[in-house]
PDB file of C-alpha atoms in Angstrom:
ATOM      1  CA  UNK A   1     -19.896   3.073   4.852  1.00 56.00           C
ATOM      2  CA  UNK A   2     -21.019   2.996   8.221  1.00 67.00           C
ATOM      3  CA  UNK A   3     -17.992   4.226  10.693  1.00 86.00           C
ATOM      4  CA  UNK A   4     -14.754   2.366   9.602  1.00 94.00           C
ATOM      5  CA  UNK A   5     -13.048   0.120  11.787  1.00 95.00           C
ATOM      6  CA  UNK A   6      -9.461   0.670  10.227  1.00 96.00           C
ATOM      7  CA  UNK A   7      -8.953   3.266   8.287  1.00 96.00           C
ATOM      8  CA  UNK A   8      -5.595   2.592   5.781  1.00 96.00           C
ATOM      9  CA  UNK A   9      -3.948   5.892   4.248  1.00 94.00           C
ATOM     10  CA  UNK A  10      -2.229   4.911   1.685  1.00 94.00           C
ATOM     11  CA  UNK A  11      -3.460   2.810  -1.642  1.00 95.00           C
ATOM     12  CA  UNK A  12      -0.046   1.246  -2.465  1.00 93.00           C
ATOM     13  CA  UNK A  13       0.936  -2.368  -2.700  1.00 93.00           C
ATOM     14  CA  UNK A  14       1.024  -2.181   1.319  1.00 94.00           C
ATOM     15  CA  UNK A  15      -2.171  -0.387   1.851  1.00 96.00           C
ATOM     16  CA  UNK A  16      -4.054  -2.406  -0.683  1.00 97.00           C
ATOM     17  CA  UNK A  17      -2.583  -5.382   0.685  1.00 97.00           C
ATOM     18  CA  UNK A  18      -3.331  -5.069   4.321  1.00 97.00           C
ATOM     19  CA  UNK A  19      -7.214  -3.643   3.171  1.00 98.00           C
ATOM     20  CA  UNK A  20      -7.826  -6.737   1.356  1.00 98.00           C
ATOM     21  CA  UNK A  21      -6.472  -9.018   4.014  1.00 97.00           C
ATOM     22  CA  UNK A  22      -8.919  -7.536   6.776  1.00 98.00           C
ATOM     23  CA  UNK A  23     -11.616  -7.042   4.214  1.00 98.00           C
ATOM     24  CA  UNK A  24     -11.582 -10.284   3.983  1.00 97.00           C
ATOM     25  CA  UNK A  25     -11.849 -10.903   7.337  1.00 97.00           C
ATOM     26  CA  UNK A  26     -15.145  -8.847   7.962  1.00 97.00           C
ATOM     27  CA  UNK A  27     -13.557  -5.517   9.001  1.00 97.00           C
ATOM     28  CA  UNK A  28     -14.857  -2.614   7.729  1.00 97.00           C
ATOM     29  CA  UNK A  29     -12.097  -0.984   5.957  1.00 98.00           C
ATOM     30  CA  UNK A  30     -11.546   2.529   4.717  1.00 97.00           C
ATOM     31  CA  UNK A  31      -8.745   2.551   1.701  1.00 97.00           C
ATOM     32  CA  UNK A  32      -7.504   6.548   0.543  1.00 96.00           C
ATOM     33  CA  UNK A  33      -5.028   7.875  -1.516  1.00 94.00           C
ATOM     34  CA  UNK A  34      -3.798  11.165  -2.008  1.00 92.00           C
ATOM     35  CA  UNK A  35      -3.513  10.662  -5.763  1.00 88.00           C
ATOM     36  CA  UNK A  36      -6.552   9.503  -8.323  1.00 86.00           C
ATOM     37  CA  UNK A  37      -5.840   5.935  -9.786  1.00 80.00           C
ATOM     38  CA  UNK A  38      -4.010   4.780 -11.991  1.00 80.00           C
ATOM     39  CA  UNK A  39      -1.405   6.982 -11.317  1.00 81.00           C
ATOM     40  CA  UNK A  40       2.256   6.684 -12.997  1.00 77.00           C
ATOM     41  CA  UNK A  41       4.851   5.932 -10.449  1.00 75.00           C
ATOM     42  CA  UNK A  42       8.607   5.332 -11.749  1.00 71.00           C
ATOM     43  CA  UNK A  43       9.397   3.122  -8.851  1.00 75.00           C
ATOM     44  CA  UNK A  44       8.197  -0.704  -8.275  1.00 71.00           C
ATOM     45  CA  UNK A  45       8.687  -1.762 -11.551  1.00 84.00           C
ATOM     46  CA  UNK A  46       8.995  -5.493 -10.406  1.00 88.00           C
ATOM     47  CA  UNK A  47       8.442  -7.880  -7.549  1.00 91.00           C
ATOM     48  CA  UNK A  48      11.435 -10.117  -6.108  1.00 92.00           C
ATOM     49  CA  UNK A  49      10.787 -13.922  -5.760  1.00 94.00           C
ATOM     50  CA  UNK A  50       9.997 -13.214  -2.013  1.00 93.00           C
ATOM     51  CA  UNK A  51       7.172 -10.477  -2.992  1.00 94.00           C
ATOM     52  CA  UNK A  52       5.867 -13.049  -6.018  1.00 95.00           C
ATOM     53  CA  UNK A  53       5.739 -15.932  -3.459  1.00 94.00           C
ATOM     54  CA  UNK A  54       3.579 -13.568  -0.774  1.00 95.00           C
ATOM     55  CA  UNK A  55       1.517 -12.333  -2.879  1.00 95.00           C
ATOM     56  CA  UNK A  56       0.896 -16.110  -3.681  1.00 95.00           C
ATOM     57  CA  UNK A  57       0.284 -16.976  -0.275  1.00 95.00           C
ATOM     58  CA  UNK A  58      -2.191 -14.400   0.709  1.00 95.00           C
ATOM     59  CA  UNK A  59      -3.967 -15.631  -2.668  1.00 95.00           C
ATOM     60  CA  UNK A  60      -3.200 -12.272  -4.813  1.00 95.00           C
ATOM     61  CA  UNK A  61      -1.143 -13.593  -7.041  1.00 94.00           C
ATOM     62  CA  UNK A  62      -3.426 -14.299  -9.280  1.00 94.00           C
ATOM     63  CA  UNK A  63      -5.006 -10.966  -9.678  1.00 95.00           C
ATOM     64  CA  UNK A  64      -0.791  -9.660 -10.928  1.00 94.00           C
ATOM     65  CA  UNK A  65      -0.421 -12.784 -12.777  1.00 94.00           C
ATOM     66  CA  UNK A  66      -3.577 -12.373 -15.267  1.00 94.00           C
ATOM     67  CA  UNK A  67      -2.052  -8.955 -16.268  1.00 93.00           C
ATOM     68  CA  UNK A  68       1.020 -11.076 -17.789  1.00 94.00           C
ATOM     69  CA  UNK A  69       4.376  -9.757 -15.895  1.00 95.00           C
ATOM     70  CA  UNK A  70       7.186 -10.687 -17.283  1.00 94.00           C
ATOM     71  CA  UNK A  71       8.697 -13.662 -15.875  1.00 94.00           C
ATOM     72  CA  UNK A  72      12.054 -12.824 -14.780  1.00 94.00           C
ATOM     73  CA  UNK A  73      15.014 -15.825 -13.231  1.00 94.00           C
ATOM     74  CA  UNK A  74      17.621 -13.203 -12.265  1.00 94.00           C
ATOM     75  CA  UNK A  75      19.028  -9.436 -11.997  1.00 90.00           C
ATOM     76  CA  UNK A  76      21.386  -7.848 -14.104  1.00 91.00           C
ATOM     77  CA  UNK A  77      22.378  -4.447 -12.469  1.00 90.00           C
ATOM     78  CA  UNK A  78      24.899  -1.832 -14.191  1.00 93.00           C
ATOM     79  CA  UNK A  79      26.008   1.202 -12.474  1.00 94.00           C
ATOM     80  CA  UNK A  80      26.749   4.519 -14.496  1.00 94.00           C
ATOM     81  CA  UNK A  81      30.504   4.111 -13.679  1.00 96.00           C
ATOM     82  CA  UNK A  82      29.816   0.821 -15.967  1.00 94.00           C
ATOM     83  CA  UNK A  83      30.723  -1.475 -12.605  1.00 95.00           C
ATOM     84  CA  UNK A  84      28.090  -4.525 -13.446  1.00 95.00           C
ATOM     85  CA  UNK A  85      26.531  -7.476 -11.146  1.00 95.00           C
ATOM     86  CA  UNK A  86      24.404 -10.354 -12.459  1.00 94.00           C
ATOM     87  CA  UNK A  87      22.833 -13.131 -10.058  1.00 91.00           C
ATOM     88  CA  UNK A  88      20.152 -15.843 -11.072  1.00 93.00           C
ATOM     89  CA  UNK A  89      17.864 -16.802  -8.815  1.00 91.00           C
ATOM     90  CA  UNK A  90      19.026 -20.601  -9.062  1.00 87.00           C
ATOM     91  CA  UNK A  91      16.308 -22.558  -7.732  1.00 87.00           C
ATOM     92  CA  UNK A  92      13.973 -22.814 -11.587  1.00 84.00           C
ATOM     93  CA  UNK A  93      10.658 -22.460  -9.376  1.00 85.00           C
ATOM     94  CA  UNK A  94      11.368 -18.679  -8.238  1.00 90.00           C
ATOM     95  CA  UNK A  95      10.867 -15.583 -10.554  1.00 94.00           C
ATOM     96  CA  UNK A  96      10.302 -12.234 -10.189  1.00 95.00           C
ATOM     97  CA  UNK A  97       7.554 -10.083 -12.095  1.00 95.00           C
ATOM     98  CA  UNK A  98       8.401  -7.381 -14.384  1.00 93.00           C
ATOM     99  CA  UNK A  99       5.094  -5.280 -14.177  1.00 93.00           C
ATOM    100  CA  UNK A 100       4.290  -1.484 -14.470  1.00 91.00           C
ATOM    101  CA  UNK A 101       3.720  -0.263 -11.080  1.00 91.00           C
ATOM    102  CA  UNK A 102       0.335   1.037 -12.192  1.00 91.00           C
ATOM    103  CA  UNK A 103      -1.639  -2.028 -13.843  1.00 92.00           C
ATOM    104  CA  UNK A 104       0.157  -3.751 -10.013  1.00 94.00           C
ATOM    105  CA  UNK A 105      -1.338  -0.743  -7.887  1.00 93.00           C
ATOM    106  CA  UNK A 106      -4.853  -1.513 -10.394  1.00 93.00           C
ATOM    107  CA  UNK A 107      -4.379  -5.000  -9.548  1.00 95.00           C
ATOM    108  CA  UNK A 108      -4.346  -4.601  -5.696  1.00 96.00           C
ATOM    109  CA  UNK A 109      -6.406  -1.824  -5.266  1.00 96.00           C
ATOM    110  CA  UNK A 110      -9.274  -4.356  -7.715  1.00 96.00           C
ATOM    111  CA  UNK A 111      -8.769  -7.024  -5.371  1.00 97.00           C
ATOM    112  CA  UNK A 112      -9.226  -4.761  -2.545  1.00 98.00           C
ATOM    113  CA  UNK A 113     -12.395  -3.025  -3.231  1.00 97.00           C
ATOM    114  CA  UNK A 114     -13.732  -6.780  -4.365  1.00 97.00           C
ATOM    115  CA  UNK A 115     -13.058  -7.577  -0.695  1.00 98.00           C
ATOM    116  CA  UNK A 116     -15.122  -4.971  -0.009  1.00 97.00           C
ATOM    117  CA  UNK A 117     -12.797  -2.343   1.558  1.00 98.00           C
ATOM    118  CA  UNK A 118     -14.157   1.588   0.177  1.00 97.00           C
ATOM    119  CA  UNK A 119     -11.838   3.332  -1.083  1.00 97.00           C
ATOM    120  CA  UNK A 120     -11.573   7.722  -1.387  1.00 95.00           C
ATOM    121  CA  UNK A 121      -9.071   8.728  -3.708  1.00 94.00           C
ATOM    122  CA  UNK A 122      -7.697  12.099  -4.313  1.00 95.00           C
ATOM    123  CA  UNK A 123      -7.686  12.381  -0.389  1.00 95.00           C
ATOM    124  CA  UNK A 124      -4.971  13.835   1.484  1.00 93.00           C
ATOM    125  CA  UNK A 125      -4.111  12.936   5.026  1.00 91.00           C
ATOM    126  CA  UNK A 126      -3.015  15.825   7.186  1.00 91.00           C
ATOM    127  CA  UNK A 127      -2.589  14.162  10.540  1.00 87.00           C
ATOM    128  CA  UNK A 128      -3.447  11.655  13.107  1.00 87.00           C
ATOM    129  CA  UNK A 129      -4.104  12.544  16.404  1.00 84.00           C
ATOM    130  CA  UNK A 130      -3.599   9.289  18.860  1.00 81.00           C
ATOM    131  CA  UNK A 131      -6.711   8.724  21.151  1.00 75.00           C
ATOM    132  CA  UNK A 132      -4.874   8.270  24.348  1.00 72.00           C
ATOM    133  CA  UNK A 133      -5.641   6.307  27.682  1.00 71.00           C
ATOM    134  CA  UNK A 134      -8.901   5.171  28.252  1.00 69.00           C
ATOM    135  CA  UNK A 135     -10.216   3.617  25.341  1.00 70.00           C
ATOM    136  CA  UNK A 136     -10.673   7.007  23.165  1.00 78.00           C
ATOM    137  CA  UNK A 137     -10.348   5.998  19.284  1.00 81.00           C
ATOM    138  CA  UNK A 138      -7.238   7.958  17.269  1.00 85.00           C
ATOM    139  CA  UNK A 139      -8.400  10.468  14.911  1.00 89.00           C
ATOM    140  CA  UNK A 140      -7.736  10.845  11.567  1.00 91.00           C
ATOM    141  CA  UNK A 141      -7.670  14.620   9.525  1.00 93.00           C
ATOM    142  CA  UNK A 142      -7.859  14.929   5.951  1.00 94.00           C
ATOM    143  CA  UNK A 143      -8.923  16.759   3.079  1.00 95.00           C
ATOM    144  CA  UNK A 144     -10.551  15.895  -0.158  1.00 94.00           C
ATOM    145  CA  UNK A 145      -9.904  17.342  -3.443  1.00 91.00           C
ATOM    146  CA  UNK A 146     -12.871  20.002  -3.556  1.00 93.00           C
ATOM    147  CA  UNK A 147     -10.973  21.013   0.376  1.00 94.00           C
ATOM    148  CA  UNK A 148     -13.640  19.982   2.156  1.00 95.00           C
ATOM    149  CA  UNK A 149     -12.351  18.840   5.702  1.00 95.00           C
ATOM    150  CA  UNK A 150     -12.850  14.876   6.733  1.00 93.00           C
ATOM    151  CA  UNK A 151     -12.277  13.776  10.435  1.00 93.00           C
ATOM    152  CA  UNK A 152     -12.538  10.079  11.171  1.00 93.00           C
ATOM    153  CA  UNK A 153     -12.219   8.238  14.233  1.00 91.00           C
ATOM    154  CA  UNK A 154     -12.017   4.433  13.416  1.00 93.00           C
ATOM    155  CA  UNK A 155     -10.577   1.770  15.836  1.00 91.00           C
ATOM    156  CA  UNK A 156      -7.391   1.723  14.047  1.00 90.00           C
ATOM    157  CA  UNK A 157      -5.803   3.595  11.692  1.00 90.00           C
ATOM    158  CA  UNK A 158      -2.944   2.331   9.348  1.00 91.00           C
ATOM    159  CA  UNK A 159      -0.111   4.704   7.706  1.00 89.00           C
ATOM    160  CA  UNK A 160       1.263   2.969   4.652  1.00 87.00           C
ATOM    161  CA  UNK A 161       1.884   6.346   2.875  1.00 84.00           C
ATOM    162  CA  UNK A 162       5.060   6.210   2.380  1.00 82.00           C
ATOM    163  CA  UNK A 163       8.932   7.425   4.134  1.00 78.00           C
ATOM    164  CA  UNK A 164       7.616  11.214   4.603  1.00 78.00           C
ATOM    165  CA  UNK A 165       4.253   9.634   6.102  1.00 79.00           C
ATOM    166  CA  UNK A 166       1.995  11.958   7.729  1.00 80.00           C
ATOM    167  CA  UNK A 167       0.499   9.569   9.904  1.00 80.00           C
ATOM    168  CA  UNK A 168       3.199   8.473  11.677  1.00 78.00           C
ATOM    169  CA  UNK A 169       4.747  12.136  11.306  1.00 76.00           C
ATOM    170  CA  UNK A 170       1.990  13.414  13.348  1.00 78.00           C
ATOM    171  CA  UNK A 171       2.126  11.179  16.172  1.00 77.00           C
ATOM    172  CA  UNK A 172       6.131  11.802  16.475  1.00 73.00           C
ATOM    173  CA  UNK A 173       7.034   8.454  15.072  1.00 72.00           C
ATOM    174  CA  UNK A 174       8.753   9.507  11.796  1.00 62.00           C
ATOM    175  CA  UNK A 175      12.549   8.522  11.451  1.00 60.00           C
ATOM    176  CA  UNK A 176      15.156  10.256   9.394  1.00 57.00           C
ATOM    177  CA  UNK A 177      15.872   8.014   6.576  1.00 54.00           C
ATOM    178  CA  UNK A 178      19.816   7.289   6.966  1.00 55.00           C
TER     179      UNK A 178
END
């Protein structure tokens, strides 16, 4: 890839997401993840109605729904003290998926690349550094997994690594979870 215009650290739902949207669009798009894909990840084990009917609406729906989630019309929720809370959705048109967060990250990340974003996995992100006044592009440092060192400057780059996220950790923005 010829220099990337937005560089997205973080291969997630969000990252994958946002990289397919402005692949889409024509940007060039850099996608990397610290792990190697698929990964196991015991959290995102479902989409609410809210995430289903996005995903539907940016037209990636489709690429979850061929992997057969289960269809679900409500939450039932039981604490260890055995305090329990059920809700239905109500309205018959909304479900949620049921879907291990691998085949969804596979899903997203498919549709991505299709959309032409690259993507480096088994990258890790040390830091951003911001590019200041005067037009200067934000750097971005990182390290594959042989060590080699990897410095990009792209017009934008995009932390959706997660709460402890070194991007926005380096440029002072991180906030204590409460």
């Amino acid at each position: 890839m010829n220099r990337p215009e937005v560089v997205i650290a973080g291969a997630g739902p969000a990252g994958s997401v946002l990289a397919t949207l402005l692949a889409r669009e024509g940007r060039r798009v850099l996608l990397m993840d610290r792990a190697t894909f698929p990964r196991p990840k015991a959290c995102g084990e479902s989409l609410n109605p809210g995430g289903v009917r996005a995903l539907m609406g940016m037209g990636l729906g489709e690429a979850v729904e061929r992997l057969g989630p289960a269809r679900m019309k409500g939450w039932a929720l039981q604490s260890p003290e055995g305090i329990s809370v059920r809700a239905d959705f109500g309205d018959p048109g909304l479900c949620a998926w049921g879907i291990p967060r691998a085949s969804l990250d596979a899903a997203l990340l498919g549709e991505a690349r299709s959309a032409g974003a690259e993507f480096l996995e088994g990258v890790t992100v040390l830091g951003c550094q911001d590019g200041g006044r005067g037009g200067r592009p934000p750097v971005l440092f990182a390290r594959n997994a042989s060590g080699a060192s990897i410095e990009l400057e792209p017009k934008v780059v995009v932390g959706a690594d997660g709460i402890r996220s070194r991007v926005s950790g380096s440029l002072g923005w991180r906030h204590s979870p409460r």
